[in-house]
mmCIF file of C-alpha atoms in Angstrom:
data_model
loop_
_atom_site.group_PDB
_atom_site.id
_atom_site.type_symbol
_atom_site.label_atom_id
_atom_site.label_comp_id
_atom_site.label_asym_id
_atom_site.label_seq_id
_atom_site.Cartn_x
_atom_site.Cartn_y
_atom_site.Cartn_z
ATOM 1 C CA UNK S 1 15.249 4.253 -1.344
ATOM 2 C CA UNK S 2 16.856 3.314 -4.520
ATOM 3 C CA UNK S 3 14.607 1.502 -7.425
ATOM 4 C CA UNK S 4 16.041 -1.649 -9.124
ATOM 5 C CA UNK S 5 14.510 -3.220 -12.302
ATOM 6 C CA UNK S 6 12.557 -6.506 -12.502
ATOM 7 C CA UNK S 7 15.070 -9.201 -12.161
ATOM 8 C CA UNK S 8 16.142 -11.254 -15.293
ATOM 9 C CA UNK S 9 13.980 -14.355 -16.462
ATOM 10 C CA UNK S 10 15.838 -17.303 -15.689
ATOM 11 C CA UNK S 11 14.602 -18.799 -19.806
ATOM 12 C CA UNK S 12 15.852 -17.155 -22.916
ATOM 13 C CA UNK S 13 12.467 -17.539 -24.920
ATOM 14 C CA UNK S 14 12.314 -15.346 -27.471
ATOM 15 C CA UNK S 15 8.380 -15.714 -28.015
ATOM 16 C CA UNK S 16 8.063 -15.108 -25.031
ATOM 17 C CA UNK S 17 7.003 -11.186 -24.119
ATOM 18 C CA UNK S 18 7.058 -11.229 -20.798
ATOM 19 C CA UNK S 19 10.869 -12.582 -20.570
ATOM 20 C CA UNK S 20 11.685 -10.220 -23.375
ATOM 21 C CA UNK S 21 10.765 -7.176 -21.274
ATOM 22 C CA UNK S 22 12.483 -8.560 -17.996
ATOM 23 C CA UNK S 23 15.579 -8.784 -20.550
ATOM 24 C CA UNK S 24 15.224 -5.742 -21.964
ATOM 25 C CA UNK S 25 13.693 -3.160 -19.906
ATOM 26 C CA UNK S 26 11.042 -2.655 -23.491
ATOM 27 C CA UNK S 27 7.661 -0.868 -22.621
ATOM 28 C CA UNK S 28 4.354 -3.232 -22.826
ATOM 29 C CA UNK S 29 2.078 -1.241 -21.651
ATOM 30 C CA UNK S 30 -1.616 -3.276 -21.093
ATOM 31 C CA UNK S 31 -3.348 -2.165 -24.017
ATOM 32 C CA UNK S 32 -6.274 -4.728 -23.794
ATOM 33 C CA UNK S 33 -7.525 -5.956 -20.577
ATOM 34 C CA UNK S 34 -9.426 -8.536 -21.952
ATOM 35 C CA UNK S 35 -6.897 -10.337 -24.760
ATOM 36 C CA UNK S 36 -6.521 -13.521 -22.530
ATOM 37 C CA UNK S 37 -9.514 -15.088 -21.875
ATOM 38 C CA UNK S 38 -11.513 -14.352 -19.483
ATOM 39 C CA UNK S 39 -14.241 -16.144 -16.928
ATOM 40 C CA UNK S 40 -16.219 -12.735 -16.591
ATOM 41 C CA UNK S 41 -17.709 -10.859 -18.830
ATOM 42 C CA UNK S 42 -16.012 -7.662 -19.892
ATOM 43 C CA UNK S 43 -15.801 -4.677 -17.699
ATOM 44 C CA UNK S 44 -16.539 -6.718 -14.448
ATOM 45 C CA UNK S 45 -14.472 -5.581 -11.428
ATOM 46 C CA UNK S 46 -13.712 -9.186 -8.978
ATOM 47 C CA UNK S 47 -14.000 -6.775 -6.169
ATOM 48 C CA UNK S 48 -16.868 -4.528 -6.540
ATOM 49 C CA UNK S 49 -19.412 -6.634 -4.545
ATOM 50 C CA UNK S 50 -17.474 -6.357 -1.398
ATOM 51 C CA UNK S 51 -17.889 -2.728 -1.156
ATOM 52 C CA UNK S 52 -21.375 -3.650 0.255
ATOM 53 C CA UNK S 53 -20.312 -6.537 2.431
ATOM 54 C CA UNK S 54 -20.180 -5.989 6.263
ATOM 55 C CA UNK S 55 -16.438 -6.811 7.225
ATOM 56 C CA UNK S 56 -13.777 -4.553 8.358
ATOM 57 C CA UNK S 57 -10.776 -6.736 7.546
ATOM 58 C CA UNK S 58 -10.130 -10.120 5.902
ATOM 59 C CA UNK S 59 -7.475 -12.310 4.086
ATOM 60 C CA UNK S 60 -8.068 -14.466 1.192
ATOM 61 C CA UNK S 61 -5.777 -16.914 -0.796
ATOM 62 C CA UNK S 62 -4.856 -15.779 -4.679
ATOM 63 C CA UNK S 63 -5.478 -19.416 -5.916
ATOM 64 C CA UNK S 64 -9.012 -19.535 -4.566
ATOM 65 C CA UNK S 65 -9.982 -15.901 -5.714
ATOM 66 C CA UNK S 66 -9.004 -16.791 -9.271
ATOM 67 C CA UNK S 67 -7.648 -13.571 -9.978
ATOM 68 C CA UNK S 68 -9.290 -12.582 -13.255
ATOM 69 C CA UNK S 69 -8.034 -9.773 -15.392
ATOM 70 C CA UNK S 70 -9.947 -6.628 -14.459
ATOM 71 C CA UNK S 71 -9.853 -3.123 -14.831
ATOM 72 C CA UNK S 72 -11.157 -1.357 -11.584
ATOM 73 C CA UNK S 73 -11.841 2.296 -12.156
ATOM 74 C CA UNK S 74 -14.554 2.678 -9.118
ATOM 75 C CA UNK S 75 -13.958 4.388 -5.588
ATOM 76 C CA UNK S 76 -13.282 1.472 -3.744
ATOM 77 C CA UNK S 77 -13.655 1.818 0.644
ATOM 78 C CA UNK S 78 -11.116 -0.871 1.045
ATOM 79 C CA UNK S 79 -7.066 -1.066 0.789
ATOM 80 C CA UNK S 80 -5.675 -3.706 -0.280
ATOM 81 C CA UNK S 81 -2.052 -5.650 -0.136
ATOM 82 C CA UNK S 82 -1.124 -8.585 -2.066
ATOM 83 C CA UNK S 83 1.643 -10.725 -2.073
ATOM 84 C CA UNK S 84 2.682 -12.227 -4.781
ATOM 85 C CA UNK S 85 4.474 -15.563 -4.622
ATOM 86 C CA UNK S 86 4.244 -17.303 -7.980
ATOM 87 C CA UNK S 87 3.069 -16.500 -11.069
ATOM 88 C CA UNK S 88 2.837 -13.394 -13.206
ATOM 89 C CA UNK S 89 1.242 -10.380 -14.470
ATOM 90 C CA UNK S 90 1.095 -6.707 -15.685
ATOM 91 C CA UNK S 91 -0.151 -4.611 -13.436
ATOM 92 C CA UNK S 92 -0.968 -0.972 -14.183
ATOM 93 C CA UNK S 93 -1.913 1.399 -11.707
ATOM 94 C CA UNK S 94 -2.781 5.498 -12.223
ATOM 95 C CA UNK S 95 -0.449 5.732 -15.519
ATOM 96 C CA UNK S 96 2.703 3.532 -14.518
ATOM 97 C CA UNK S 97 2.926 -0.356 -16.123
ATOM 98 C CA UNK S 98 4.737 -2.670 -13.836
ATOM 99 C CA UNK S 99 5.382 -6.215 -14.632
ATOM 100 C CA UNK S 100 4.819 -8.268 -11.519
ATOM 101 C CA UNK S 101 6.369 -11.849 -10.806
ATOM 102 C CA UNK S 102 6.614 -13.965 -7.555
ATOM 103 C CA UNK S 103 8.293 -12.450 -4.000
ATOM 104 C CA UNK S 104 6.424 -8.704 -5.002
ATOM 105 C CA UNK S 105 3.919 -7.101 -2.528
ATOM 106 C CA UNK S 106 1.574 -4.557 -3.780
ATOM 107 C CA UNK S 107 -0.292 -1.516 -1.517
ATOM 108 C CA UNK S 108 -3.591 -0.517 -3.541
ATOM 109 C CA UNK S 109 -5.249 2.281 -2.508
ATOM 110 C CA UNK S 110 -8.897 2.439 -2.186
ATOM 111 C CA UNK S 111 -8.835 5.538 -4.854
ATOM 112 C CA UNK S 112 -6.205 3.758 -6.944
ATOM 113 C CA UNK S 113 -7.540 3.357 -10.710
ATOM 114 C CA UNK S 114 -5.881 -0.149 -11.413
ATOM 115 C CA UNK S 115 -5.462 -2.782 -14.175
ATOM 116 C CA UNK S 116 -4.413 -6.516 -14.038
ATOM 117 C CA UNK S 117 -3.541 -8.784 -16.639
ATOM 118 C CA UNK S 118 -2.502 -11.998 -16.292
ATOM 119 C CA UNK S 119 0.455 -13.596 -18.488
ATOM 120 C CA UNK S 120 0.045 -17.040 -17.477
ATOM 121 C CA UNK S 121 -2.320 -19.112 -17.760
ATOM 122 C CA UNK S 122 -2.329 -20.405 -14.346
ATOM 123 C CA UNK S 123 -3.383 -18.368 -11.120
ATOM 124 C CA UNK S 124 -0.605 -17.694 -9.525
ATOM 125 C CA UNK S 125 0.072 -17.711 -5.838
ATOM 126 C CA UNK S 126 -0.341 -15.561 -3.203
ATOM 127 C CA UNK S 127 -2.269 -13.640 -0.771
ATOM 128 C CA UNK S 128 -4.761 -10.928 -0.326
ATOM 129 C CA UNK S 129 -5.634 -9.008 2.745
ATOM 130 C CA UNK S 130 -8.136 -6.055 2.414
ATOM 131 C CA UNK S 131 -9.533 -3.656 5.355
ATOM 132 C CA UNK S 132 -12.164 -0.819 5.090
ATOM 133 C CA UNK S 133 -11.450 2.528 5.711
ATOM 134 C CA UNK S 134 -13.289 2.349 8.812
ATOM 135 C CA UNK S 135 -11.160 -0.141 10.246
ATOM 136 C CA UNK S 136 -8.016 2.478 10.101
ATOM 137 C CA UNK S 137 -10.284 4.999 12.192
ATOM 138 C CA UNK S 138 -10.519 2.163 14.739
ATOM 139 C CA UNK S 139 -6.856 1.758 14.858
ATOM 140 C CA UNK S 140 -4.892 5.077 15.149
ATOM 141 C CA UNK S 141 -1.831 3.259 15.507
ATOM 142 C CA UNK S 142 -1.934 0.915 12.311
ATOM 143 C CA UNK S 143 -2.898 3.963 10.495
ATOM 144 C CA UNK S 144 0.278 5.922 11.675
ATOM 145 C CA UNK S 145 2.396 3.072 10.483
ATOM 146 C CA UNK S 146 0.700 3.626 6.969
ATOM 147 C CA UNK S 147 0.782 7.441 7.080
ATOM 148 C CA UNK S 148 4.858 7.531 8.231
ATOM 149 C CA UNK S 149 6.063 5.665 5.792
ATOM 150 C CA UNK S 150 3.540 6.590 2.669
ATOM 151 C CA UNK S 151 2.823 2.903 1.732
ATOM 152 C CA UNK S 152 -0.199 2.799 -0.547
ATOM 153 C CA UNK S 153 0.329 6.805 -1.415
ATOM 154 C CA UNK S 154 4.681 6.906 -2.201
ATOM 155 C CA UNK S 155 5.064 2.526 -1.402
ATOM 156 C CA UNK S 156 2.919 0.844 -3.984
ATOM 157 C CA UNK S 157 5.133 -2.298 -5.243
ATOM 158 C CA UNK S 158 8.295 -3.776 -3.664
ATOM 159 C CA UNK S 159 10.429 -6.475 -4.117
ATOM 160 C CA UNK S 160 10.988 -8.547 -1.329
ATOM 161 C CA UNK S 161 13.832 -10.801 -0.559
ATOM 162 C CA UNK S 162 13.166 -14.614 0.145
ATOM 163 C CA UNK S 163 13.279 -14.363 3.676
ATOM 164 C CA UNK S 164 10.911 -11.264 3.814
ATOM 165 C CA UNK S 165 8.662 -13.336 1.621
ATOM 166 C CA UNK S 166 8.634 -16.252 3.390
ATOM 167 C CA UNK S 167 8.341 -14.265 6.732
ATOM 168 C CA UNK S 168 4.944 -11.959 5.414
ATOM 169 C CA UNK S 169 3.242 -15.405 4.254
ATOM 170 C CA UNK S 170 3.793 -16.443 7.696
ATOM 171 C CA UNK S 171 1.617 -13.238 9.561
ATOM 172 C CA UNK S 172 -0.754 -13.897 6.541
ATOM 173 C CA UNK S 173 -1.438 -17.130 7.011
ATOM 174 C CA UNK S 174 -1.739 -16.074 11.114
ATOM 175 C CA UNK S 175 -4.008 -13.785 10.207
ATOM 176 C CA UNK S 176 -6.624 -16.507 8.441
ATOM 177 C CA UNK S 177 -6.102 -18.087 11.605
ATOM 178 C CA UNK S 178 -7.162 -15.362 13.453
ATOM 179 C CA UNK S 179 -10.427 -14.545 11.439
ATOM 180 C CA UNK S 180 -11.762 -18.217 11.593
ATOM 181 C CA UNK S 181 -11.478 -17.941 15.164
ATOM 182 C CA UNK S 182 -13.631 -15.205 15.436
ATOM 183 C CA UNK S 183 -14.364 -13.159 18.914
ATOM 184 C CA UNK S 184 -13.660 -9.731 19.923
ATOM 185 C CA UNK S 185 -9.810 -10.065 19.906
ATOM 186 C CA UNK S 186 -9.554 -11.643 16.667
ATOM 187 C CA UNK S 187 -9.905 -7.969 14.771
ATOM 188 C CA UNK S 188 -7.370 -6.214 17.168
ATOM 189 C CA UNK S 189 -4.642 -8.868 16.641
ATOM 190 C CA UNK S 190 -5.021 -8.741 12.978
ATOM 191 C CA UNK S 191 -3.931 -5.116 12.477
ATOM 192 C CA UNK S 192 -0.978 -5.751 14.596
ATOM 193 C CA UNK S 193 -0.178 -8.348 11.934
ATOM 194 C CA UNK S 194 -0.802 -5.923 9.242
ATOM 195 C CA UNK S 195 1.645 -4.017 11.133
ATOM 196 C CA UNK S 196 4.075 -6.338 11.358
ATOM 197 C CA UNK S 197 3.517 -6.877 7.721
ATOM 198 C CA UNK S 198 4.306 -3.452 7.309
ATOM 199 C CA UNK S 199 7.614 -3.304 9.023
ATOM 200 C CA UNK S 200 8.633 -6.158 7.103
ATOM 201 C CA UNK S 201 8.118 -4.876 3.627
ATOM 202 C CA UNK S 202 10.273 -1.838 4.233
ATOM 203 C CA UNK S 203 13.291 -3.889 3.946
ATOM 204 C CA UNK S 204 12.377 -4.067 0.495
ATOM 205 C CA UNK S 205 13.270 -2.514 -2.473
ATOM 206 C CA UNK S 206 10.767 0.196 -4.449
ATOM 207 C CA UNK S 207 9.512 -1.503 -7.661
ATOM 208 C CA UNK S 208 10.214 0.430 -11.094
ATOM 209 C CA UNK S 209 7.827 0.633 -13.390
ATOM 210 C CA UNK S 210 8.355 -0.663 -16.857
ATOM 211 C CA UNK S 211 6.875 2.132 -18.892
ATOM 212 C CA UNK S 212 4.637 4.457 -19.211
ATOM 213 C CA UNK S 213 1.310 3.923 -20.369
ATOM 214 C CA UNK S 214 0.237 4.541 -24.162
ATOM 215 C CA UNK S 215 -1.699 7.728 -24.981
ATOM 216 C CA UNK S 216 -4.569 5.269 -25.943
ATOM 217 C CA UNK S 217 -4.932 3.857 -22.179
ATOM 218 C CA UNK S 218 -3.768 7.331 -20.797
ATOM 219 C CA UNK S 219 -7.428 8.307 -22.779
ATOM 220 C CA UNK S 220 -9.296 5.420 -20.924
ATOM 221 C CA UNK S 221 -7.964 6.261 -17.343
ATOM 222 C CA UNK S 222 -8.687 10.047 -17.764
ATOM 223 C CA UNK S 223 -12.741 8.918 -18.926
ATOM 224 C CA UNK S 224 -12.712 6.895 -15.239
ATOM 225 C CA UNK S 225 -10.990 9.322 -13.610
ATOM 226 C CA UNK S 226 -13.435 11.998 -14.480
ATOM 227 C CA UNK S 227 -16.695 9.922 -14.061
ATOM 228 C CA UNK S 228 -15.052 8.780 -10.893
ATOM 229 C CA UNK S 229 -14.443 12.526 -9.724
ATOM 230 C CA UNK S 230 -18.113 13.324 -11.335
ATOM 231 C CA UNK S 231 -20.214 10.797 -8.927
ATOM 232 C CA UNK S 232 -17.656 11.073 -6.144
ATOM 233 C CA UNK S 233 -18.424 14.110 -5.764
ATOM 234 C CA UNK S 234 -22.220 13.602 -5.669
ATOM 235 C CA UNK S 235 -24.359 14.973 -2.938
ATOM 236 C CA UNK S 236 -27.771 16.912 -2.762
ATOM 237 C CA UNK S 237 -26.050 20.133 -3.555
ATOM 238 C CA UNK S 238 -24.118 18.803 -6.625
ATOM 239 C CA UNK S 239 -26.242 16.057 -8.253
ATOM 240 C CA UNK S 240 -24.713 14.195 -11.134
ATOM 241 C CA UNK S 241 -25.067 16.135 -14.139
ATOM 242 C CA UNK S 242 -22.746 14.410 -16.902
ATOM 243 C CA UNK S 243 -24.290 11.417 -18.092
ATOM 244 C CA UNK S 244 -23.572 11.115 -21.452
ATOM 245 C CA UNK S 245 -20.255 9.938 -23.906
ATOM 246 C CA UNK S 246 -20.568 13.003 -25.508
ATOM 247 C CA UNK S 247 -20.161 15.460 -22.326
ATOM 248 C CA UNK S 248 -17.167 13.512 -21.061
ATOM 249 C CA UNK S 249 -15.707 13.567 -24.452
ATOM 250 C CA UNK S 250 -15.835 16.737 -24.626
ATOM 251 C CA UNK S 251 -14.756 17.730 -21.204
ATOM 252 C CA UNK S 252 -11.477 15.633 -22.567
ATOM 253 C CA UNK S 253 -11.282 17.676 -26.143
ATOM 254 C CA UNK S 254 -11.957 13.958 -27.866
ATOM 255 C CA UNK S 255 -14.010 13.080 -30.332
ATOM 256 C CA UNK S 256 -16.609 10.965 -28.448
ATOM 257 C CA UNK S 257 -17.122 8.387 -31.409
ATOM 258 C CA UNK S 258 -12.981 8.100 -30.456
ATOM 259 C CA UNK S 259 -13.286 8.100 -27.174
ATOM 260 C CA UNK S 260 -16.179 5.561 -27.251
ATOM 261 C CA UNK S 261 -13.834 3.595 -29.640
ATOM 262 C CA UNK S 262 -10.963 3.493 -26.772
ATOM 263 C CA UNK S 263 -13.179 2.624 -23.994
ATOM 264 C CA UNK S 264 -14.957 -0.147 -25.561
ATOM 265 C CA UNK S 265 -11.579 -1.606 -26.929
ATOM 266 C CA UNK S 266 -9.972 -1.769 -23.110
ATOM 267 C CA UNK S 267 -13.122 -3.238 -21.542
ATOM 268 C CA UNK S 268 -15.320 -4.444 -23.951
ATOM 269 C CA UNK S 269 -18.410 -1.907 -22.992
ATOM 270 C CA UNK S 270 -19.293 1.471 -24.769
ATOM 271 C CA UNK S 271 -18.959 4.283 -22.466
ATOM 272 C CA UNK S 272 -22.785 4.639 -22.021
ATOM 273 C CA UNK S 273 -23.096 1.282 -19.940
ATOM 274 C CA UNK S 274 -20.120 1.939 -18.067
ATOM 275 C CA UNK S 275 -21.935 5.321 -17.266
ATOM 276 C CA UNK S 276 -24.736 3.721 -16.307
ATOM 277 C CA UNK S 277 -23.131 0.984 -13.939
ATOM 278 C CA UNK S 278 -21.609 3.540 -12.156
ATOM 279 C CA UNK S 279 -24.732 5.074 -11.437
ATOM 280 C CA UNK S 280 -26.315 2.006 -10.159
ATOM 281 C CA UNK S 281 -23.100 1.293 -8.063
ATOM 282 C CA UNK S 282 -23.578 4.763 -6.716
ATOM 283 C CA UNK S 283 -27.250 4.518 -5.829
ATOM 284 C CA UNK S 284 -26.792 1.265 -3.755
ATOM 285 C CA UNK S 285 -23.838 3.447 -1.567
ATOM 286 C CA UNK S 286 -26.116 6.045 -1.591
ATOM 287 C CA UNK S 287 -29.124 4.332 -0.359
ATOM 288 C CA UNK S 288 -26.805 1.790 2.233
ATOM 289 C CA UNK S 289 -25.248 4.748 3.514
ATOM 290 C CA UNK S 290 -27.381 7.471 3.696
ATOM 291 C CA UNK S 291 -31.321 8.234 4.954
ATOM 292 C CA UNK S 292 -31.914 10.704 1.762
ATOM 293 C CA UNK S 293 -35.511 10.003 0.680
ATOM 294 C CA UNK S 294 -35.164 7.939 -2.645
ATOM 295 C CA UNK S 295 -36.481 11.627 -4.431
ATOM 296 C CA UNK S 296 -33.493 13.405 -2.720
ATOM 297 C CA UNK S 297 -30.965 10.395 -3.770
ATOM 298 C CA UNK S 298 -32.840 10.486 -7.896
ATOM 299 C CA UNK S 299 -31.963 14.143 -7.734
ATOM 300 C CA UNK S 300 -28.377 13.218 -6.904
ATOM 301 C CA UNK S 301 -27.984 10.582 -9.619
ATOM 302 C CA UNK S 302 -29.891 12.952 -12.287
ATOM 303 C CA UNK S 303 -33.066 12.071 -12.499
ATOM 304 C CA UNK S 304 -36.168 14.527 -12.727
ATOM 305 C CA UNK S 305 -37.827 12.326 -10.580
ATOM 306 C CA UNK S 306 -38.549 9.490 -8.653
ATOM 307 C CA UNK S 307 -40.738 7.041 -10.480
ATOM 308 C CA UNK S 308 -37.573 7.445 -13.625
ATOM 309 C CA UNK S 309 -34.994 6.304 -11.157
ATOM 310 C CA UNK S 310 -36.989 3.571 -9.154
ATOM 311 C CA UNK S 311 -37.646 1.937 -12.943
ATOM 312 C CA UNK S 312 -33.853 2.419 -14.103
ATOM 313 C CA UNK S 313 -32.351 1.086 -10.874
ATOM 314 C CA UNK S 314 -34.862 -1.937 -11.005
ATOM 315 C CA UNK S 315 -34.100 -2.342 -14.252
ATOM 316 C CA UNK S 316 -30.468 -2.796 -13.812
ATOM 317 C CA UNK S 317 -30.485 -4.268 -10.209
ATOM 318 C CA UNK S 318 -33.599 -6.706 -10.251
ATOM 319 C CA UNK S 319 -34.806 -4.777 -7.549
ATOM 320 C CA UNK S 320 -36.319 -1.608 -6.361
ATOM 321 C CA UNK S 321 -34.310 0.835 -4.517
ATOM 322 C CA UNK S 322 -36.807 0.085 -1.708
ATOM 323 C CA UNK S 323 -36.338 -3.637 -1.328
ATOM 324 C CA UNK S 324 -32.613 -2.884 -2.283
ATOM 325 C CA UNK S 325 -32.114 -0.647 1.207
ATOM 326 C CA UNK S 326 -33.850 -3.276 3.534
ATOM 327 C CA UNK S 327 -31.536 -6.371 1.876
ATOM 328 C CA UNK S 328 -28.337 -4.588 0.346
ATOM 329 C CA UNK S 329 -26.158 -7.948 0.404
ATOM 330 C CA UNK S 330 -28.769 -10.613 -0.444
ATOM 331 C CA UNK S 331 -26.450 -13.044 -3.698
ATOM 332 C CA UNK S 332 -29.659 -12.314 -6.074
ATOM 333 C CA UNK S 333 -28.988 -8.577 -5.849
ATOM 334 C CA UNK S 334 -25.202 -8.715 -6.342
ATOM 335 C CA UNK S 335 -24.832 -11.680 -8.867
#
């Protein structure tokens, strides 16, 4: 499938950066996630918190989300697709920048290290449907759909054409239809929406990206690449073992006062909370989906022993990993 570029802006606004790249095909690469103002505080991921919410599939509206520039570097055990239907936006995903307008639909990968910035300063419109993991086990025949024709792996971004647009709204808005209804069926008829969804996208166009990313941000995504890969990877025989800006620094040949310097520019948090978020995010998976004794699951995260990791994770949770595991979900734990 050929690529095309992002159509030309319609005005000729010379102030303006985002119409200067659609004119000009110029790379502007997100260097700062947070240089439009944000509602959250830096470094906060929208989506993190429904990683521990029990749902296999659901559809939300852009407008109401808010859609807040992020940066989410953590293992994720949802995809996600979102159409786009007005406004705009840089989106960076692995290390491609794509500038994203209205009629665009996006396939994010639960794995997928991504960054969104808006460029207006209205939310834009649109819609968001996310499904676990699980819920492709449960249907072999959405997941071939997926696997056939590569979307989130090879499909990522296409343009769509009015009529595709207007057509993949439709099975969206369905599907919200479906899932206030509720019952047994309401699940099953949703993935044969998604399907449909599916279908319809691949009479779109692949996306090109605008640029590649600068060596700065290229340093940013390889730190949450590596810390992802480092507590990914965690289980009884491999506990976590890097937990430091120095060690990941230096598994990068950086200087880690540099490195420290990057990460703190691009979300606004030195590289030792980030480390230690991501160790609280993977002790609440850990102790939701496993029955590891909280000594087995300290031993995981690096701690030499229990009583250390209760304290940190109540600490940083409210908490104790105890009271965590009986009420995973409860608002006060996750606000």
């Amino acid at each position: 499938m050929k690529t095309q570029p992002p159509r030309n802006a319609g005005p000729q606004n010379a102030g303006d950066a985002a119409t200067r790249l659609r004119r000009t095909g110029d790379a502007q690469p997100i260097t700062m996630v947070y240089d439009v103002p944000s509602l959250l505080a830096p470094g906060t991921t929208p989506v993190s918190r429904l990683y521990y919410e029990d749902w296999n599939i659901k559809v939300v509206d852009r407008e109401k989300s808010g859609c807040d520039n992020y940066l989410s570097p953590n293992r994720r055990d949802f995809y996600k697709i979102m159409l786009m239907t007005s406004g705009t936006g840089f989106k960076t995903m692995g290390k491609n920048n794509y500038y994203i307008d209205e009629r665009t639909i996006l396939f994010l990968h639960p794995n997928e290290i991504v960054c969104w910035r808006n460029t207006t300063p209205e939310v834009g419109g649109g819609v968001f449907c996310m499904f676990k993991k699980r819920y492709l086990d449960q249907h072999p025949s959405l997941k071939l759909v997926i696997d056939r024709y590569k979307f989130f792996t090879e499909k990522k971004i296409l343009r769509l054409s009015e009529q595709s647009t207007r057509m993949i709204h439709g099975l969206l808005t369905q599907m919200k239809a479906e899932a206030a209804s509720g019952g047994e069926l309401a699940e099953e008829a949703m993935q044969a929406y998604v399907q449909l969804i599916l279908v319809e996208s691949l009479k779109g166009t692949e996306y090109a990206p605008t640029g590649a990313i600068t060596n700065e941000y290229r340093h940013v995504h390889d730190f949450f690449e590596l810390l992802e890969k480092e507590t990914n990877l965690a289980n009884l025989d491999r506990p976590i073992r890097m937990r430091t800006a120095q060690q990941y620094a230096q598994q990068l040949n950086l200087n880690a006062s540099y490195l420290n310097g990057l990460v703190k520019k691009h979300t606004g948090q030195p590289i030792s909370t980030l480390i230690k978020n991501r160790l609280v995010e993977e002790s609440k998976a850990l102790l939701i989906q496993t029955s590891w004794t909280l000594q087995e699951i300290s031993q995981i995260i690096g701690f030499a022993d229990q009583p250390n990791f209760s304290q940190f994770f109540k600490n940083y949770v409210g908490v104790t990993p105890n009271e965590f595991r009986r009420s995973p979900i409860a608002p006060d734990y996750e606000g």
